[in-house]
Short mmCIF file of C-alpha atoms and ligand atoms in Angstrom, two decimals:
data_model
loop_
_atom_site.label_atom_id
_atom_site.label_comp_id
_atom_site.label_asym_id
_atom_site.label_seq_id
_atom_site.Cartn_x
_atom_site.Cartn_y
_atom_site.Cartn_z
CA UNK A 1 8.53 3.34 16.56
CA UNK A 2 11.52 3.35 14.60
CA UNK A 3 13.60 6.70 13.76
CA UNK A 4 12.02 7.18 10.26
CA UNK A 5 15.70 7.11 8.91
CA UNK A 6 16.13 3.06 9.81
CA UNK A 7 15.74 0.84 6.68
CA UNK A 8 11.85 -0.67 7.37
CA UNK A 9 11.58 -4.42 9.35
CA UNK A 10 13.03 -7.26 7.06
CA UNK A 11 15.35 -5.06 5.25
CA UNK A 12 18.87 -3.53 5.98
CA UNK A 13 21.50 -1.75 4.35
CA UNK A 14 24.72 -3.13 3.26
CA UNK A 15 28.17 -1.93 3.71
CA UNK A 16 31.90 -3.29 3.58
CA UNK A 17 32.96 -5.09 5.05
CA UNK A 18 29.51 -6.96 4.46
CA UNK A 19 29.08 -6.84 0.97
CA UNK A 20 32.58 -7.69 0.18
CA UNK A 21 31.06 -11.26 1.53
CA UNK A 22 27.94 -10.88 -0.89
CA UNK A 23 30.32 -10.40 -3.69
CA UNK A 24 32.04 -13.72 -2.41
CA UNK A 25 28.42 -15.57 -2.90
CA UNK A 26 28.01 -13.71 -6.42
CA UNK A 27 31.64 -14.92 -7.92
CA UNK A 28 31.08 -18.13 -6.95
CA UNK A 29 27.71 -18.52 -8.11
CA UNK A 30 29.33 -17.42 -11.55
CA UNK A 31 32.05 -19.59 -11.30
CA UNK A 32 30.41 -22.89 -10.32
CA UNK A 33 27.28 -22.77 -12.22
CA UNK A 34 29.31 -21.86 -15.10
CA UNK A 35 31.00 -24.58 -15.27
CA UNK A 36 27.74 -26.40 -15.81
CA UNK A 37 26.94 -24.36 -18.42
CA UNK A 38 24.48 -21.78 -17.15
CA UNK A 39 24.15 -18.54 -18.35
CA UNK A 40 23.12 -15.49 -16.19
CA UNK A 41 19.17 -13.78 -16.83
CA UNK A 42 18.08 -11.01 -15.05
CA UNK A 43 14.81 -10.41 -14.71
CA UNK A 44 12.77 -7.39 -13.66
CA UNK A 45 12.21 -7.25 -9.98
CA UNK A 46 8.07 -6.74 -10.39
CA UNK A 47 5.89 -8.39 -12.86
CA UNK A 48 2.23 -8.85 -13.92
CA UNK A 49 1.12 -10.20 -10.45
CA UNK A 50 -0.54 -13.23 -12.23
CA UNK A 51 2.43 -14.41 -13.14
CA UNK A 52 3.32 -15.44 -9.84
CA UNK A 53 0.01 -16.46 -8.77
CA UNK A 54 -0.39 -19.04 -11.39
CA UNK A 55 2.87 -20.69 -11.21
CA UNK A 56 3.27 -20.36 -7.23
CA UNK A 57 -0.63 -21.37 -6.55
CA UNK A 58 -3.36 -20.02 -5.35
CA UNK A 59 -3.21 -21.84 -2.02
CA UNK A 60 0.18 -21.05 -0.50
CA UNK A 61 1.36 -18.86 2.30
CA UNK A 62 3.57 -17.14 -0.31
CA UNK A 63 0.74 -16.11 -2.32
CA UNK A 64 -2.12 -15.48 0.14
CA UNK A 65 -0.38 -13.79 2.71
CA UNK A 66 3.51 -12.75 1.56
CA UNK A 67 3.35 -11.09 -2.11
CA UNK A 68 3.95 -7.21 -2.27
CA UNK A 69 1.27 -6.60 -4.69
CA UNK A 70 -0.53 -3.08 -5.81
CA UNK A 71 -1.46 -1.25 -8.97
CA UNK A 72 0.10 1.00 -11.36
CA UNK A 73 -1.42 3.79 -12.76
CA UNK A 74 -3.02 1.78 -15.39
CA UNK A 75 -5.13 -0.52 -13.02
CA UNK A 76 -2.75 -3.34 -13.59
CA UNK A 77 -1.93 -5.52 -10.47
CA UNK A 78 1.94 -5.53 -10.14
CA UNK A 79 3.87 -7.81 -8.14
CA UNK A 80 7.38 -7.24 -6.21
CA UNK A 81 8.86 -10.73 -6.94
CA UNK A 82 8.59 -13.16 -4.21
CA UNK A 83 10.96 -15.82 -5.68
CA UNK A 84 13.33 -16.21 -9.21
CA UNK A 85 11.40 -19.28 -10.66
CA UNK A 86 7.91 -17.69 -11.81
CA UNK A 87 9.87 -14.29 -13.83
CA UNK A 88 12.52 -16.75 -15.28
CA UNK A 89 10.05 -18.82 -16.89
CA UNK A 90 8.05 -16.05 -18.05
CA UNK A 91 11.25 -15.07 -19.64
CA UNK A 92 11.89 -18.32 -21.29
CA UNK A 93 8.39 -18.49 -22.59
CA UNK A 94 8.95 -14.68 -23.91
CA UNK A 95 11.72 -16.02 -25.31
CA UNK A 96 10.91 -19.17 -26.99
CA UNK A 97 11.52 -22.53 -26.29
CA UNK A 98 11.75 -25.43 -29.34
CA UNK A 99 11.03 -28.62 -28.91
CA UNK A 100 13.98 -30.54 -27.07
CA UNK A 101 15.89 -27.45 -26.58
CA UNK A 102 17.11 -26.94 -23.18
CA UNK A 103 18.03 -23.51 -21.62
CA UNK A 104 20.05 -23.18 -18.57
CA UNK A 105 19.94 -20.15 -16.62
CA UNK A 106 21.32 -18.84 -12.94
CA UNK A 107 19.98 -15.62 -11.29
CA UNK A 108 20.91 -13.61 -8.54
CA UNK A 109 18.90 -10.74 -6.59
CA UNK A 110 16.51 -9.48 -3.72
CA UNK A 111 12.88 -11.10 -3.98
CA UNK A 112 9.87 -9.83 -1.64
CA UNK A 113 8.32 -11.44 0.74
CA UNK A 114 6.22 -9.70 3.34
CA UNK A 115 6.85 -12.23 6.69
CA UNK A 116 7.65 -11.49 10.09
CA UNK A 117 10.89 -11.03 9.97
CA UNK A 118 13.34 -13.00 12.47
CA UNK A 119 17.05 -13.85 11.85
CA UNK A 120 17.23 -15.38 8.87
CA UNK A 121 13.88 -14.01 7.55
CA UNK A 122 13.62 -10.96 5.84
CA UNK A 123 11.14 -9.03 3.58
CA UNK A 124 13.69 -8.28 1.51
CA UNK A 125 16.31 -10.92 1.08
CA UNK A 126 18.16 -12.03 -1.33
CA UNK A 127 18.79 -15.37 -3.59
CA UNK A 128 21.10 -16.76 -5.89
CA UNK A 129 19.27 -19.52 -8.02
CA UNK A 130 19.43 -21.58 -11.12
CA UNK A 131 16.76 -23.08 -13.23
CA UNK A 132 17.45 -25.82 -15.87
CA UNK A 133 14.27 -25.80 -18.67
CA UNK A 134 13.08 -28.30 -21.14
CA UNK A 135 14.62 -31.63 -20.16
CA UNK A 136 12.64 -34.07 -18.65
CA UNK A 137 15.56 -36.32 -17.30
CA UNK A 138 15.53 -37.75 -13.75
CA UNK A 139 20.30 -37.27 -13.85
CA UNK A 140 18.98 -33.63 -14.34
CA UNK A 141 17.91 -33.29 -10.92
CA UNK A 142 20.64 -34.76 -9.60
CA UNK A 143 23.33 -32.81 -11.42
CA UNK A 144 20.80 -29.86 -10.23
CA UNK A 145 21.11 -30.87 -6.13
CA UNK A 146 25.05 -31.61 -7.22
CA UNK A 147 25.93 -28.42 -8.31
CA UNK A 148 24.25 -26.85 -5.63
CA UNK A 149 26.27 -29.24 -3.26
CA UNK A 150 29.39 -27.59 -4.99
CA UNK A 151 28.65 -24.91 -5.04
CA UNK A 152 28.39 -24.65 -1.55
CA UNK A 153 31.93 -25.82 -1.04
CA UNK A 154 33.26 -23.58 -3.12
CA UNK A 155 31.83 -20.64 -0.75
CA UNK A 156 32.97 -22.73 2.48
CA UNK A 157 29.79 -23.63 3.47
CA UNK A 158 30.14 -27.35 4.85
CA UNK A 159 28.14 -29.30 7.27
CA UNK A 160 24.72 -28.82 5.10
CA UNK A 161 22.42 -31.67 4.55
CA UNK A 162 20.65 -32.36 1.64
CA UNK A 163 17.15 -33.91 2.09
CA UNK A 164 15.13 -34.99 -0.90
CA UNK A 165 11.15 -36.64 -1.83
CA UNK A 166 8.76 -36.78 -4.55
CA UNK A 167 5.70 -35.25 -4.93
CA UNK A 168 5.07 -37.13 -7.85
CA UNK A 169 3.27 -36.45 -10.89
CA UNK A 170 -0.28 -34.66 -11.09
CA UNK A 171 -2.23 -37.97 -11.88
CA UNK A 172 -0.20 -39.40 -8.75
CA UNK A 173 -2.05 -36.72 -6.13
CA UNK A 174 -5.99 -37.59 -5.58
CA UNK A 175 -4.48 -41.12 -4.29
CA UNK A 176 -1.77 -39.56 -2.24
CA UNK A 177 -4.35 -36.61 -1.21
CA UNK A 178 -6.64 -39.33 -0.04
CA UNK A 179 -4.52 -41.09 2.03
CA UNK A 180 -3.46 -37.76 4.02
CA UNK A 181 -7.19 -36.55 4.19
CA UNK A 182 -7.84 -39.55 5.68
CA UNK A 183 -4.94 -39.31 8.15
CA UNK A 184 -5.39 -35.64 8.85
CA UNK A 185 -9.66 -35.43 9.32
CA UNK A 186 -9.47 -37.31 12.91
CA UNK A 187 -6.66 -34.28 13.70
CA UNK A 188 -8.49 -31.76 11.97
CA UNK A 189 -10.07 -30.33 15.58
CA UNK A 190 -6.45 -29.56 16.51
CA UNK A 191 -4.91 -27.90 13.51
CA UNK A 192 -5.00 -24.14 13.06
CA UNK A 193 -8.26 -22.56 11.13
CA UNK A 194 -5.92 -22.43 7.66
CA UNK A 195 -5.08 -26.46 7.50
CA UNK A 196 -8.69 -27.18 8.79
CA UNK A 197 -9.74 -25.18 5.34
CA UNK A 198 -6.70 -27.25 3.20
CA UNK A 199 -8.37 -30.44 4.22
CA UNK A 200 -10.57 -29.68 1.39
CA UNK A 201 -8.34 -27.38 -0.54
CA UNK A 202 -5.15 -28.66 -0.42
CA UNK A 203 -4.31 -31.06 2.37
CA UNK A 204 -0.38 -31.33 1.13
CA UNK A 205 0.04 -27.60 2.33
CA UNK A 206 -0.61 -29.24 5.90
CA UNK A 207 2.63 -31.03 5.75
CA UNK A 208 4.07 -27.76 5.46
CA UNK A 209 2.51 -25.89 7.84
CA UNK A 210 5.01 -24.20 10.52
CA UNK A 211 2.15 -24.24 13.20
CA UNK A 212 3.02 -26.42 16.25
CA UNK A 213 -0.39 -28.27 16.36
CA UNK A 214 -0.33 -29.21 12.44
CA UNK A 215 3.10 -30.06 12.94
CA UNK A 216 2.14 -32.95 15.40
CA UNK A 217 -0.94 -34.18 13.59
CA UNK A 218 1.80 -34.54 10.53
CA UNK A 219 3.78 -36.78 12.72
CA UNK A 220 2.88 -40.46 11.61
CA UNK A 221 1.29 -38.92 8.29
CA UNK A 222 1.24 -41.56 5.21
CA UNK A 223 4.78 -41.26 3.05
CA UNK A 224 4.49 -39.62 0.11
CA UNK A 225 6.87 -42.14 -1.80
CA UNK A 226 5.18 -45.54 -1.19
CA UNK A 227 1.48 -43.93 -2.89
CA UNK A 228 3.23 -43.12 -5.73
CA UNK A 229 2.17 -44.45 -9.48
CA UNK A 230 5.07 -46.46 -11.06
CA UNK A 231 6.39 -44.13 -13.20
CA UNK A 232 6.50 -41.53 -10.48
CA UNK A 233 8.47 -44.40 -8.41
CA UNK A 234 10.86 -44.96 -10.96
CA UNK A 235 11.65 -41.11 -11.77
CA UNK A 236 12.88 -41.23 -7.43
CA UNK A 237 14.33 -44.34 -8.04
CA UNK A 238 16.39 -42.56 -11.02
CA UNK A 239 17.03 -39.26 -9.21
CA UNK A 240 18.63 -40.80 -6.56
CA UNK A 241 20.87 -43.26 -8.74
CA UNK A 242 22.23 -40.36 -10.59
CA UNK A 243 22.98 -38.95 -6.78
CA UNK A 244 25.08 -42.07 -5.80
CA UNK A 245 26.80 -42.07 -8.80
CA UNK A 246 27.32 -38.63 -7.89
CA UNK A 247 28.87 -39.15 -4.88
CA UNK A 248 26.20 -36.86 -3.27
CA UNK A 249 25.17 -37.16 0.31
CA UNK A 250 21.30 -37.17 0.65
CA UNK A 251 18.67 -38.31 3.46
CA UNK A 252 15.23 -39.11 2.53
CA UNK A 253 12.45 -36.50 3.60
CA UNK A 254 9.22 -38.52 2.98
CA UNK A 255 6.49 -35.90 4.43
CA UNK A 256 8.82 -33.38 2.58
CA UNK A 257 6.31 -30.52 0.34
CA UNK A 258 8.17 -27.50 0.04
CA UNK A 259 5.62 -24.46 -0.02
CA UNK A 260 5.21 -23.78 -3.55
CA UNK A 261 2.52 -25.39 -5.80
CA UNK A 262 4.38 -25.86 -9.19
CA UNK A 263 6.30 -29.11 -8.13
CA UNK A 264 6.17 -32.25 -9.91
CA UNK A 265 8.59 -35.81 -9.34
CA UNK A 266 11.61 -34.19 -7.46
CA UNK A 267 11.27 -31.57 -4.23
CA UNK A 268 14.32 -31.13 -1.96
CA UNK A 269 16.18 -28.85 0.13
CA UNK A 270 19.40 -28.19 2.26
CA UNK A 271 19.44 -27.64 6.39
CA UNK A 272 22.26 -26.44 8.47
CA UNK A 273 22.61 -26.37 11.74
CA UNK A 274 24.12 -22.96 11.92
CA UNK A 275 20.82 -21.17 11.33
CA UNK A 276 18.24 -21.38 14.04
CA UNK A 277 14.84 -22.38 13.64
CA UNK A 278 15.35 -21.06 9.88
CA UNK A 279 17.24 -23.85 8.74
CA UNK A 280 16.75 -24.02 4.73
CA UNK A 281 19.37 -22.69 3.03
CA UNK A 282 18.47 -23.63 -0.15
CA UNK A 283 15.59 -25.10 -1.89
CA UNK A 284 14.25 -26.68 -5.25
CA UNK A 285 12.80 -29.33 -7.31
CA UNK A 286 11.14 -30.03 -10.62
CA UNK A 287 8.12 -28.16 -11.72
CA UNK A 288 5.51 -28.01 -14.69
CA UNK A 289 4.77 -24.46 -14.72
CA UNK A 290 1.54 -23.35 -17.03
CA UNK A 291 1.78 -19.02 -17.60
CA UNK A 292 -1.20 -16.52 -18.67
CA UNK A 293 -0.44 -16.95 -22.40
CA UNK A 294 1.66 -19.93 -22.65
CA UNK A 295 0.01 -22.56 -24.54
CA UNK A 296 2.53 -25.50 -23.42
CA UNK A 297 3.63 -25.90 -19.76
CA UNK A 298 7.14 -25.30 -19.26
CA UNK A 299 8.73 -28.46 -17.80
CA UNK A 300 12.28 -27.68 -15.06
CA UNK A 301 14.53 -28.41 -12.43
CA UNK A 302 16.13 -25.54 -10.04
CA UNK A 303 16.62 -24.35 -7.17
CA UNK A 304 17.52 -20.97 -5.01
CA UNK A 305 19.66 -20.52 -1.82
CA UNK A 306 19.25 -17.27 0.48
CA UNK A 307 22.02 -14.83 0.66
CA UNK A 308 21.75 -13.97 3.88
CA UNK A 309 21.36 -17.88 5.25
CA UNK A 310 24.78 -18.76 3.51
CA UNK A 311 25.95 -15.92 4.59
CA UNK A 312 24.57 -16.62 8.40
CA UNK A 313 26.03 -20.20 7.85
CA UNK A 314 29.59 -19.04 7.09
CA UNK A 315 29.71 -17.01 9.83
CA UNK A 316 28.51 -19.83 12.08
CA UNK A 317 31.53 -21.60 10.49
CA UNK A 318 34.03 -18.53 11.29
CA UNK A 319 33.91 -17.67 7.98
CA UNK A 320 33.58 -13.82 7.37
CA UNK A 321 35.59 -11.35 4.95
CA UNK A 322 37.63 -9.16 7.50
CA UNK A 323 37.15 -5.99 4.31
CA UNK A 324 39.29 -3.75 2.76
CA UNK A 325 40.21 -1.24 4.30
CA UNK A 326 39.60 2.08 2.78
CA UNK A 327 42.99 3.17 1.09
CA UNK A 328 46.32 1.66 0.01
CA UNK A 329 47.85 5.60 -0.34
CA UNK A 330 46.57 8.70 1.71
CA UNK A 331 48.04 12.28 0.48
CA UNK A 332 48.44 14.43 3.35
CA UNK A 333 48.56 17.88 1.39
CA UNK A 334 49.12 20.96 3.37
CA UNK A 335 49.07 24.47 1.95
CA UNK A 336 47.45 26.43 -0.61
CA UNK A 337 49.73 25.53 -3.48
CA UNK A 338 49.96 21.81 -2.08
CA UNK A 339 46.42 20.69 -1.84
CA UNK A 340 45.04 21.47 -5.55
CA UNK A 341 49.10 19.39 -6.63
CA UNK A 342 47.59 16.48 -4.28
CA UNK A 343 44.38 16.44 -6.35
CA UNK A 344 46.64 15.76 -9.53
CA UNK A 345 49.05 13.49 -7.79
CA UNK A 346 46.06 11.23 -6.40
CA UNK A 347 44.92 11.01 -9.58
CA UNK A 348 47.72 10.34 -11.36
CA UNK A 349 48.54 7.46 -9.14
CA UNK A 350 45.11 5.44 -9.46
CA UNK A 351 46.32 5.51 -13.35
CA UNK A 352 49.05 3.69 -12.57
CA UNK A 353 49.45 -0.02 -13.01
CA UNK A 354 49.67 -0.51 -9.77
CA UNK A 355 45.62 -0.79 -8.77
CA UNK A 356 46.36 1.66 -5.73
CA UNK A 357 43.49 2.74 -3.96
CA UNK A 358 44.27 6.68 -3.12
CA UNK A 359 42.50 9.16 -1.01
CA UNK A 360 43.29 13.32 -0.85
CA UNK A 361 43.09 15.17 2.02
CA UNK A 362 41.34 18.03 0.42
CA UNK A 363 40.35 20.45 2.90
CA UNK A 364 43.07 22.43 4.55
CA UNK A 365 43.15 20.25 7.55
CA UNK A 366 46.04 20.36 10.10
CA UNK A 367 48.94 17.30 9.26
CA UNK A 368 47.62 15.69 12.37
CA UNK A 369 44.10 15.34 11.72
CA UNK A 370 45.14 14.14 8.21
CA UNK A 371 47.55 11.81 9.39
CA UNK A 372 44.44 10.64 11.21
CA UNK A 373 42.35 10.19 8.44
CA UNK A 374 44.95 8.09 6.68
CA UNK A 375 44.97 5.47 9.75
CA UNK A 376 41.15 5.50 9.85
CA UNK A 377 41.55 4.44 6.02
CA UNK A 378 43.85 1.57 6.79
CA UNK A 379 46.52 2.91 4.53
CA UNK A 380 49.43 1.83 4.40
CA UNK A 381 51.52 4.65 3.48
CA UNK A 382 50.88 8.31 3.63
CA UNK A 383 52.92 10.61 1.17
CA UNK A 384 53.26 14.10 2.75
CA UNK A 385 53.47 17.01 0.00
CA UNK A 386 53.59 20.59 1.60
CA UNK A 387 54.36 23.99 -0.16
CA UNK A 388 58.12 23.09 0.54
CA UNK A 389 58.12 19.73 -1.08
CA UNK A 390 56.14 20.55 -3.72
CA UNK A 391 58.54 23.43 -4.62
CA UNK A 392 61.79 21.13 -4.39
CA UNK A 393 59.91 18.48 -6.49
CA UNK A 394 60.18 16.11 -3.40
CA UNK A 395 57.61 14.09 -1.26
CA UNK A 396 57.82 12.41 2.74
CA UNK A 397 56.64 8.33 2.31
CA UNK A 398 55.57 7.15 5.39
CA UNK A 399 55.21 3.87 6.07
CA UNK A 400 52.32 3.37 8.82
CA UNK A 401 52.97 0.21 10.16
CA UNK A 402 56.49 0.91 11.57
CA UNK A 403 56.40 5.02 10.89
CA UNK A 404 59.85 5.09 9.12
CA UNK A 405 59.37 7.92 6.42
CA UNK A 406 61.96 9.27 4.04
CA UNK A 407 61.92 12.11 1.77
CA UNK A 408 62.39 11.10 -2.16
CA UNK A 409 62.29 12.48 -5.74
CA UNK A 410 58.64 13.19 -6.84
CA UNK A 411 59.96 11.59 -10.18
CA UNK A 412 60.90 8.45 -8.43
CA UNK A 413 57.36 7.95 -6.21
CA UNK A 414 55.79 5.72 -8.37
CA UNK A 415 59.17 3.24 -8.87
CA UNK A 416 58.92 3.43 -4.86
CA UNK A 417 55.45 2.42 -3.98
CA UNK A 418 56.31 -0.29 -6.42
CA UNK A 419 58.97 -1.71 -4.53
CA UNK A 420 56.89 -1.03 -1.64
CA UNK A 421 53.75 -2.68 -2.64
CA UNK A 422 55.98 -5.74 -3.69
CA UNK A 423 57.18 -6.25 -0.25
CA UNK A 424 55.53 -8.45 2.40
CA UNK A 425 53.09 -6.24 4.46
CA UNK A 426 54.72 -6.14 7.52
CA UNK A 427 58.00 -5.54 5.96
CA UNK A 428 56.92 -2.55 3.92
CA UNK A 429 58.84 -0.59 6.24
CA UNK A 430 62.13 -0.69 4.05
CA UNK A 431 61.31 -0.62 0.67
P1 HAM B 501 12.05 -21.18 -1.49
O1 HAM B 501 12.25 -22.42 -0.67
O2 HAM B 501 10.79 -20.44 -1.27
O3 HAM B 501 12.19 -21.64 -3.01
O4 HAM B 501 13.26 -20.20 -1.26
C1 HAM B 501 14.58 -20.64 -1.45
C2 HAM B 501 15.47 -20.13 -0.33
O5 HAM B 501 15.34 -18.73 -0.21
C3 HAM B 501 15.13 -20.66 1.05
O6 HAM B 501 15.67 -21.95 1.27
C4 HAM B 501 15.76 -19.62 1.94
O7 HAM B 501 17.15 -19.87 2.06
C5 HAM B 501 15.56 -18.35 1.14
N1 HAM B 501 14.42 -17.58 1.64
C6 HAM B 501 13.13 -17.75 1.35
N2 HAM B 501 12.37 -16.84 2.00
C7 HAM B 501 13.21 -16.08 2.72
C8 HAM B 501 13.06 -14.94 3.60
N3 HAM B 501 11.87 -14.40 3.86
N4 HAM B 501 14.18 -14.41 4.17
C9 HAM B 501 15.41 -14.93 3.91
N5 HAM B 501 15.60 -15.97 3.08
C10 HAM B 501 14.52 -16.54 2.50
C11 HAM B 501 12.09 -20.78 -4.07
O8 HAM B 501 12.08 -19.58 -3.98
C12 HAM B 501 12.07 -21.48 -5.41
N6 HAM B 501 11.92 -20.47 -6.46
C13 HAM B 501 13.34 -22.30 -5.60
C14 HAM B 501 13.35 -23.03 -6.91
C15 HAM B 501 14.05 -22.67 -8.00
N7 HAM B 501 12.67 -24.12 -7.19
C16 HAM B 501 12.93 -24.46 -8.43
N8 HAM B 501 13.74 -23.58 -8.96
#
């Protein structure tokens, strides 16, 4: 068993130099989808579980086996959210959607899912997403997969590839669910006890299965594309013109599903190589999602990338922040008179216009175990104030990297770390 202090399976804890990564993934996210005009929502992180259950399906792996559900203290069933798309449309509905208006949102934060977790698949992870509602234009989806294409550039994330289907429209599925029933039922005595069940139930689900028997009975299985109605054809047809003219680089994915229920026309999603056997990065499509309440479906395109797989694919690409390190200034202050002087002085430094990051030592310790703190901070100078200095209204700057120090006016410190701080790094040594 784990030590009871260990964050559970499928979660962790972040620290720098980690999260100044995630914060990476969060600018960028701000700063591409921006410039498509999307606005940030945020969402709250549980809802009424039926929203998720009627816009996900009944009949997924997400919500059979995954959601974090359980009751309040009213009775209700609550839901941790498994995914953005489901609480973002409840939000739009909330909020009110008129005819031909179009809302574009992006959101960012940790959904639940309760899998076995494995690199790259956590209970709690994290995704940055964007949903476009109202428009029922095929370009949509294309500027959709396009911005998520840049936007993955713009966080150094190269080498993905996009791969895109259709699933068509609703009146396009008993003919396409015929055709696979009738390719899966001879299979059927090799596929695992759940796909033998979505033979009846839903026999697209099988194309998604991650079992290694249902995986080879979908080898050879009809493509999804060619039983398609006309109109459904022509929406493809349209989605991938608008990713030519685009200039984006896309593979077709015929027996491509994705796991959630609410997709209509457009499904696709992004691989890398750089993340093991979990190799989406991101994933999305157009949906018709209908809500408890709602009275018109709500008609979208989206889709949602996992934090921690761009993450893992950056670092596959030797991409990773090195951190800051703790401190730019460390006051070593020594003595009884010196230490409460060092409080004031630290402060009065990160009020400077300077954006120093300062650190005190506060506690009476020795000048060599402070001096020691100051290196374990990364800082690059410490300013030594003792009884002495602090009665001859001096200070000691030393420089760490090349431990020069000189002792200087208190009055002139802040004109010194100036020049300092305006010197190359490894020059800092003579301000
Ligand atoms: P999804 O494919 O279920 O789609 O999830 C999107 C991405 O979230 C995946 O490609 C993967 O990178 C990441 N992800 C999913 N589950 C886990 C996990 N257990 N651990 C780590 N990462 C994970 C959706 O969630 C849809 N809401 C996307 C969408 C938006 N479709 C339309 N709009």
């Amino acid at each position: 068993m784990a030590p009871a202090n260990e964050p559970l399976p499928g979660t962790s804890d972040l620290w720098e130099p980690e999260v100044t990564d995630w914060v990476l993934l969060e600018q960028a996210a701000r700063d591409v989808f921006g410039r498509y005009g999307y606005g940030e929502l945020r969402t709250p992180i549980f809802e009424r579980t039926d929203v998720f259950v009627r816009s996900i399906g009944d009949d997924t792996e997400v919500v059979q086996k995954e959601m974090y559900t359980f009751e309040d203290r009213g009775g209700r069933s609550l839901t941790l959210r498994p995914e953005g798309t489901a609480g973002a449309m409840r939000a739009i509905a909330c909020h009110g959607l008129a005819d031909g208006e179009q809302l574009r949102v992006f959101y960012m934060g940790p959904m639940f899912r309760g899998e076995r977790p494995a690199a790259g698949r956590r209970r709690q992870f994290h995704q940055v997403g964007v949903e476009a509602v109202g428009g029922l234009e095929p370009y949509q989806d294309a500027e959709a997969i396009a911005m998520l294409v840049h936007y993955l550039e713009a966080i150094g994330v190269s080498g993905g590839r996009v791969r895109l289907n259709s699933r068509g429209l609703p009146e396009d599925r008993a003919a396409v669910s015929a055709a696979m029933r009738q390719h899966f039922a001879p299979r059927a005595q090799d596929m695992c006890p759940d796909c033998q069940r979505r033979l009846d139930s839903n026999v697209w689900r099988i194309l998604d299965c991650k079992n290694a028997a249902c995986q080879a009975a979908v080898e050879g299985a009809p493509k999804m594309v060619d039983l398609l109605g006309d109109e459904s054809r022509g929406f493809f047809a349209a989605v991938c013109r608008g990713l030519d003219q685009l200039g984006v680089a896309y593979e077709l994915a015929p027996r491509l599903v994705r796991g959630l229920d609410y997709y209509v026309h457009t499904v696709f999603e992004v691989v890398h190589s750089g993340l093991g056997a979990q190799d989406a990065l991101a994933g999305g499509g157009r949906y018709r999602i209908g809500l408890p309440g709602v009275k018109r479906p709500l008609d979208g395109v989206g889709f949602a990338a996992g934090m921690e797989r761009l993450l893992m694919a950056r670092e596959s690409l030797g991409l990773k922040a090195a951190g800051r390190p703790g401190a730019d200034v460390f006051i070593v202050a020594l003595g009884d008179e010196a230490i409460p002087a060092g409080l004031g002085l630290a402060q009065a430094l990160r009020r400077t216009d300077l954006g120093l990051r300062v650190l005190a030592g506060l506690g009476g310790r020795s000048l060599k175990a402070q001096m020691r703190a100051a290196h374990r901070e990364g800082a690059r100078w410490a300013l030594i104030l003792g009884d002495n200095e602090l009665a001859a209204g001096t200070i000691v700057c030393k420089t760490m990297a090349t431990s020069q120090q000189e002792t200087i006016r208190r009055d002139d410190l802040v004109d010194w770390l100036r020049q300092a701080a305006a010197a190359p790094a490894a020059a800092a040594s003579t301000p």
